[in-house]
């Protein structure tokens, strides 16, 4: 897959564009405003050049990767893409709209993938006339660092599509892949979200401080970071959307979003990206 499109140049979209460009693909990123496009260009270049500082790639390799990325405001330019990966906000109606438009623009052989962390892929595939070529390709944040990609297979996804995206993720992007069925949350979030929600409930009840909850899970379970730090890293809005999707599908109490999580999102305390979540960031 030499020609890759990415919908959205935010944290996840920029990370996906970066790993695809460094792997040799020509990458086209879609943004909605010029100011967002400029921010996406800067975000991608800064991250790639960080690899030079750390000695992971040469300046020549970084320059070549940056040159393979182009940001546009025009979705019509995606007509020639072999693979388009959507990394828009976790809003089902928005994703449905995006895939409906992509279906009319992208060449018939093109594969349409979603990076959704919790919305069932079949709900997105229904927006297209090519449900067999719609698949979940779920990366994890930060994309250049995290080794895993979940390949999410809906009831209509063709085996040919699954094999193509798995091959690209494994052999071109050098990621580890797991295959998941099309249930909300897939594998990772279906297990992770109840853990994160329970940590918020524990803090909310006054059972322990944020620092002690995080330190306990790091020291007692060997986790690299505690659940509340992880929530700040992922983004509280992203975690809330995932919890809501899981609870809507399964109606199980451990998926229900805690009230404190909702209030923090309402207050704009989304974690590291806003400078304040369960902790404060400079």
GROMACS .gro file of C-alpha atoms in nm:
model
  282
    1UNK     CA    1   0.000   0.000   0.000
    2UNK     CA    2   0.204   0.288  -0.131
    3UNK     CA    3  -0.065   0.557  -0.113
    4UNK     CA    4  -0.217   0.607   0.233
    5UNK     CA    5  -0.473   0.862   0.350
    6UNK     CA    6  -0.534   0.967   0.710
    7UNK     CA    7  -0.849   1.150   0.817
    8UNK     CA    8  -0.754   1.387   1.097
    9UNK     CA    9  -0.420   1.534   1.196
   10UNK     CA   10  -0.463   1.534   1.573
   11UNK     CA   11  -0.260   1.325   1.815
   12UNK     CA   12  -0.365   0.988   1.673
   13UNK     CA   13  -0.387   1.092   1.309
   14UNK     CA   14  -0.046   1.259   1.319
   15UNK     CA   15   0.104   0.950   1.480
   16UNK     CA   16  -0.045   0.720   1.217
   17UNK     CA   17   0.076   0.950   0.939
   18UNK     CA   18   0.424   0.950   1.092
   19UNK     CA   19   0.465   0.574   1.113
   20UNK     CA   20   0.329   0.527   0.760
   21UNK     CA   21   0.563   0.793   0.618
   22UNK     CA   22   0.867   0.654   0.799
   23UNK     CA   23   0.779   0.312   0.654
   24UNK     CA   24   0.796   0.457   0.302
   25UNK     CA   25   0.431   0.527   0.219
   26UNK     CA   26   0.313   0.848   0.057
   27UNK     CA   27   0.072   0.995   0.312
   28UNK     CA   28  -0.210   1.244   0.259
   29UNK     CA   29  -0.368   1.389   0.575
   30UNK     CA   30  -0.710   1.558   0.576
   31UNK     CA   31  -0.787   1.851   0.804
   32UNK     CA   32  -1.088   2.081   0.820
   33UNK     CA   33  -0.920   2.423   0.858
   34UNK     CA   34  -0.585   2.570   0.751
   35UNK     CA   35  -0.491   2.641   1.112
   36UNK     CA   36  -0.548   2.275   1.199
   37UNK     CA   37  -0.352   2.171   0.889
   38UNK     CA   38  -0.057   2.388   0.995
   39UNK     CA   39  -0.068   2.239   1.344
   40UNK     CA   40  -0.073   1.886   1.197
   41UNK     CA   41   0.231   1.958   0.980
   42UNK     CA   42   0.420   2.095   1.278
   43UNK     CA   43   0.313   1.805   1.501
   44UNK     CA   44   0.432   1.543   1.253
   45UNK     CA   45   0.762   1.715   1.172
   46UNK     CA   46   0.840   1.774   1.539
   47UNK     CA   47   0.779   1.412   1.629
   48UNK     CA   48   0.983   1.277   1.339
   49UNK     CA   49   1.273   1.511   1.418
   50UNK     CA   50   1.259   1.398   1.780
   51UNK     CA   51   1.377   1.062   1.651
   52UNK     CA   52   1.690   1.230   1.513
   53UNK     CA   53   1.764   1.384   1.853
   54UNK     CA   54   1.729   1.042   2.015
   55UNK     CA   55   1.953   0.882   1.753
   56UNK     CA   56   1.682   0.650   1.619
   57UNK     CA   57   1.690   0.786   1.263
   58UNK     CA   58   1.924   1.005   1.062
   59UNK     CA   59   1.841   1.360   0.958
   60UNK     CA   60   1.826   1.243   0.597
   61UNK     CA   61   1.572   0.974   0.687
   62UNK     CA   62   1.367   1.227   0.885
   63UNK     CA   63   1.366   1.476   0.599
   64UNK     CA   64   1.258   1.205   0.356
   65UNK     CA   65   0.973   1.095   0.584
   66UNK     CA   66   0.850   1.452   0.632
   67UNK     CA   67   0.857   1.502   0.255
   68UNK     CA   68   0.628   1.201   0.211
   69UNK     CA   69   0.351   1.368   0.414
   70UNK     CA   70   0.113   1.624   0.270
   71UNK     CA   71  -0.183   1.786   0.447
   72UNK     CA   72  -0.493   1.892   0.254
   73UNK     CA   73  -0.835   2.042   0.320
   74UNK     CA   74  -0.990   1.868   0.017
   75UNK     CA   75  -1.118   1.511   0.059
   76UNK     CA   76  -1.149   1.480  -0.320
   77UNK     CA   77  -0.770   1.435  -0.328
   78UNK     CA   78  -0.814   1.095  -0.161
   79UNK     CA   79  -0.944   0.939  -0.484
   80UNK     CA   80  -0.618   0.752  -0.556
   81UNK     CA   81  -0.551   0.617  -0.204
   82UNK     CA   82  -0.493   0.243  -0.155
   83UNK     CA   83  -0.579   0.267   0.215
   84UNK     CA   84  -0.756   0.541   0.410
   85UNK     CA   85  -0.741   0.537   0.790
   86UNK     CA   86  -0.997   0.750   0.970
   87UNK     CA   87  -0.879   0.906   1.298
   88UNK     CA   88  -1.159   1.154   1.365
   89UNK     CA   89  -1.316   1.215   1.710
   90UNK     CA   90  -1.510   0.928   1.867
   91UNK     CA   91  -1.850   1.045   1.743
   92UNK     CA   92  -2.048   0.776   1.564
   93UNK     CA   93  -2.250   1.015   1.347
   94UNK     CA   94  -1.933   1.196   1.237
   95UNK     CA   95  -1.759   0.874   1.138
   96UNK     CA   96  -2.070   0.758   0.951
   97UNK     CA   97  -2.069   1.085   0.755
   98UNK     CA   98  -1.697   1.061   0.677
   99UNK     CA   99  -1.721   0.705   0.546
  100UNK     CA  100  -2.020   0.791   0.332
  101UNK     CA  101  -1.816   1.063   0.163
  102UNK     CA  102  -1.502   0.849   0.132
  103UNK     CA  103  -1.704   0.572  -0.032
  104UNK     CA  104  -1.796   0.805  -0.316
  105UNK     CA  105  -1.443   0.944  -0.358
  106UNK     CA  106  -1.187   0.667  -0.300
  107UNK     CA  107  -1.119   0.430  -0.589
  108UNK     CA  108  -1.325   0.107  -0.584
  109UNK     CA  109  -1.028  -0.108  -0.480
  110UNK     CA  110  -0.940   0.119  -0.188
  111UNK     CA  111  -0.968  -0.008   0.169
  112UNK     CA  112  -1.142   0.212   0.426
  113UNK     CA  113  -1.022   0.166   0.784
  114UNK     CA  114  -1.128   0.319   1.113
  115UNK     CA  115  -0.906   0.382   1.413
  116UNK     CA  116  -1.209   0.385   1.645
  117UNK     CA  117  -1.133   0.259   1.994
  118UNK     CA  118  -1.484   0.143   2.077
  119UNK     CA  119  -1.751   0.196   1.807
  120UNK     CA  120  -1.848  -0.129   1.631
  121UNK     CA  121  -1.704  -0.134   1.280
  122UNK     CA  122  -2.026  -0.264   1.124
  123UNK     CA  123  -2.203   0.060   1.221
  124UNK     CA  124  -1.945   0.255   1.018
  125UNK     CA  125  -1.935   0.004   0.730
  126UNK     CA  126  -2.310   0.051   0.673
  127UNK     CA  127  -2.238   0.403   0.548
  128UNK     CA  128  -2.061   0.259   0.243
  129UNK     CA  129  -2.134   0.047  -0.062
  130UNK     CA  130  -1.818  -0.158   0.009
  131UNK     CA  131  -1.865  -0.310   0.358
  132UNK     CA  132  -1.628  -0.591   0.268
  133UNK     CA  133  -1.348  -0.336   0.240
  134UNK     CA  134  -1.418  -0.164   0.573
  135UNK     CA  135  -1.208  -0.277   0.870
  136UNK     CA  136  -1.093  -0.158   1.209
  137UNK     CA  137  -0.722  -0.076   1.237
  138UNK     CA  138  -0.686   0.041   1.596
  139UNK     CA  139  -0.352   0.198   1.688
  140UNK     CA  140  -0.253   0.300   2.040
  141UNK     CA  141  -0.120   0.629   2.173
  142UNK     CA  142   0.158   0.730   2.120
  143UNK     CA  143   0.146   0.559   1.782
  144UNK     CA  144   0.521   0.580   1.700
  145UNK     CA  145   0.603   0.409   2.031
  146UNK     CA  146   0.323   0.161   2.104
  147UNK     CA  147   0.384  -0.168   1.920
  148UNK     CA  148   0.028  -0.299   1.892
  149UNK     CA  149  -0.245  -0.267   1.629
  150UNK     CA  150  -0.585  -0.434   1.673
  151UNK     CA  151  -0.730  -0.556   1.343
  152UNK     CA  152  -1.106  -0.549   1.397
  153UNK     CA  153  -1.314  -0.771   1.171
  154UNK     CA  154  -1.685  -0.700   1.126
  155UNK     CA  155  -1.941  -0.951   1.001
  156UNK     CA  156  -1.902  -0.807   0.650
  157UNK     CA  157  -1.524  -0.753   0.632
  158UNK     CA  158  -1.368  -0.975   0.365
  159UNK     CA  159  -1.076  -1.201   0.447
  160UNK     CA  160  -0.884  -1.039   0.162
  161UNK     CA  161  -0.917  -0.701   0.335
  162UNK     CA  162  -0.809  -0.846   0.669
  163UNK     CA  163  -0.501  -1.007   0.518
  164UNK     CA  164  -0.405  -0.689   0.331
  165UNK     CA  165  -0.419  -0.458   0.633
  166UNK     CA  166  -0.257  -0.716   0.860
  167UNK     CA  167   0.031  -0.754   0.614
  168UNK     CA  168   0.073  -0.376   0.594
  169UNK     CA  169   0.069  -0.333   0.973
  170UNK     CA  170   0.308  -0.622   1.036
  171UNK     CA  171   0.549  -0.617   0.748
  172UNK     CA  172   0.554  -0.251   0.647
  173UNK     CA  173   0.484  -0.067   0.973
  174UNK     CA  174   0.655  -0.337   1.183
  175UNK     CA  175   0.373  -0.348   1.437
  176UNK     CA  176   0.245  -0.644   1.634
  177UNK     CA  177  -0.111  -0.730   1.538
  178UNK     CA  178  -0.399  -0.908   1.707
  179UNK     CA  179  -0.726  -0.997   1.541
  180UNK     CA  180  -1.043  -0.897   1.727
  181UNK     CA  181  -1.411  -0.954   1.671
  182UNK     CA  182  -1.641  -0.657   1.616
  183UNK     CA  183  -1.771  -0.600   1.966
  184UNK     CA  184  -1.749  -0.262   2.134
  185UNK     CA  185  -1.408  -0.206   2.292
  186UNK     CA  186  -1.253  -0.495   2.096
  187UNK     CA  187  -0.987  -0.663   2.315
  188UNK     CA  188  -0.783  -0.393   2.484
  189UNK     CA  189  -1.050  -0.140   2.580
  190UNK     CA  190  -1.302  -0.407   2.680
  191UNK     CA  191  -1.052  -0.510   2.949
  192UNK     CA  192  -0.893  -0.171   3.017
  193UNK     CA  193  -1.196   0.059   3.057
  194UNK     CA  194  -1.347  -0.120   3.363
  195UNK     CA  195  -1.005  -0.096   3.533
  196UNK     CA  196  -0.976   0.276   3.460
  197UNK     CA  197  -1.335   0.345   3.568
  198UNK     CA  198  -1.282   0.159   3.893
  199UNK     CA  199  -0.975   0.370   3.967
  200UNK     CA  200  -1.186   0.686   3.921
  201UNK     CA  201  -1.457   0.545   4.150
  202UNK     CA  202  -1.193   0.468   4.413
  203UNK     CA  203  -1.065   0.826   4.399
  204UNK     CA  204  -1.420   0.966   4.392
  205UNK     CA  205  -1.515   0.778   4.708
  206UNK     CA  206  -1.211   0.904   4.899
  207UNK     CA  207  -1.075   0.552   4.936
  208UNK     CA  208  -0.724   0.662   4.832
  209UNK     CA  209  -0.545   0.956   4.673
  210UNK     CA  210  -0.463   0.969   4.303
  211UNK     CA  211  -0.094   0.937   4.382
  212UNK     CA  212  -0.144   0.632   4.604
  213UNK     CA  213  -0.374   0.459   4.353
  214UNK     CA  214  -0.118   0.504   4.076
  215UNK     CA  215   0.178   0.407   4.293
  216UNK     CA  216   0.000   0.093   4.413
  217UNK     CA  217  -0.063  -0.033   4.061
  218UNK     CA  218   0.291   0.046   3.949
  219UNK     CA  219   0.461  -0.110   4.250
  220UNK     CA  220   0.213  -0.390   4.311
  221UNK     CA  221   0.134  -0.500   3.957
  222UNK     CA  222   0.440  -0.384   3.765
  223UNK     CA  223   0.244  -0.150   3.539
  224UNK     CA  224   0.457   0.123   3.377
  225UNK     CA  225   0.206   0.389   3.487
  226UNK     CA  226  -0.094   0.403   3.714
  227UNK     CA  227  -0.454   0.414   3.589
  228UNK     CA  228  -0.513   0.785   3.656
  229UNK     CA  229  -0.189   0.885   3.485
  230UNK     CA  230  -0.292   0.661   3.196
  231UNK     CA  231  -0.629   0.836   3.176
  232UNK     CA  232  -0.454   1.172   3.161
  233UNK     CA  233  -0.232   1.039   2.882
  234UNK     CA  234  -0.514   0.887   2.676
  235UNK     CA  235  -0.749   1.181   2.731
  236UNK     CA  236  -1.046   1.174   2.964
  237UNK     CA  237  -1.283   1.254   2.678
  238UNK     CA  238  -1.158   0.953   2.482
  239UNK     CA  239  -1.197   0.726   2.784
  240UNK     CA  240  -1.548   0.860   2.851
  241UNK     CA  241  -1.654   0.797   2.491
  242UNK     CA  242  -1.520   0.441   2.511
  243UNK     CA  243  -1.699   0.375   2.841
  244UNK     CA  244  -2.026   0.512   2.703
  245UNK     CA  245  -1.997   0.293   2.393
  246UNK     CA  246  -1.924  -0.018   2.600
  247UNK     CA  247  -2.209   0.051   2.841
  248UNK     CA  248  -2.451   0.117   2.555
  249UNK     CA  249  -2.370  -0.219   2.401
  250UNK     CA  250  -2.348  -0.442   2.710
  251UNK     CA  251  -2.531  -0.251   2.990
  252UNK     CA  252  -2.293  -0.401   3.247
  253UNK     CA  253  -2.226  -0.187   3.558
  254UNK     CA  254  -1.846  -0.207   3.537
  255UNK     CA  255  -1.859  -0.026   3.201
  256UNK     CA  256  -2.072   0.265   3.333
  257UNK     CA  257  -1.875   0.593   3.331
  258UNK     CA  258  -1.818   0.731   3.683
  259UNK     CA  259  -1.980   1.066   3.760
  260UNK     CA  260  -1.640   1.224   3.835
  261UNK     CA  261  -1.514   1.130   3.490
  262UNK     CA  262  -1.814   1.302   3.329
  263UNK     CA  263  -1.772   1.615   3.544
  264UNK     CA  264  -1.402   1.645   3.458
  265UNK     CA  265  -1.478   1.621   3.086
  266UNK     CA  266  -1.752   1.882   3.128
  267UNK     CA  267  -1.497   2.107   3.299
  268UNK     CA  268  -1.247   2.067   3.015
  269UNK     CA  269  -0.996   1.881   3.233
  270UNK     CA  270  -0.905   1.624   2.973
  271UNK     CA  271  -0.553   1.535   3.086
  272UNK     CA  272  -0.216   1.618   2.939
  273UNK     CA  273  -0.357   1.772   2.621
  274UNK     CA  274  -0.532   2.046   2.820
  275UNK     CA  275  -0.268   2.077   3.092
  276UNK     CA  276  -0.492   1.942   3.366
  277UNK     CA  277  -0.665   1.615   3.443
  278UNK     CA  278  -0.613   1.412   3.758
  279UNK     CA  279  -0.276   1.586   3.768
  280UNK     CA  280  -0.148   1.922   3.644
  281UNK     CA  281   0.100   1.952   3.357
  282UNK     CA  282   0.320   2.245   3.261
   0.00000   0.00000   0.00000
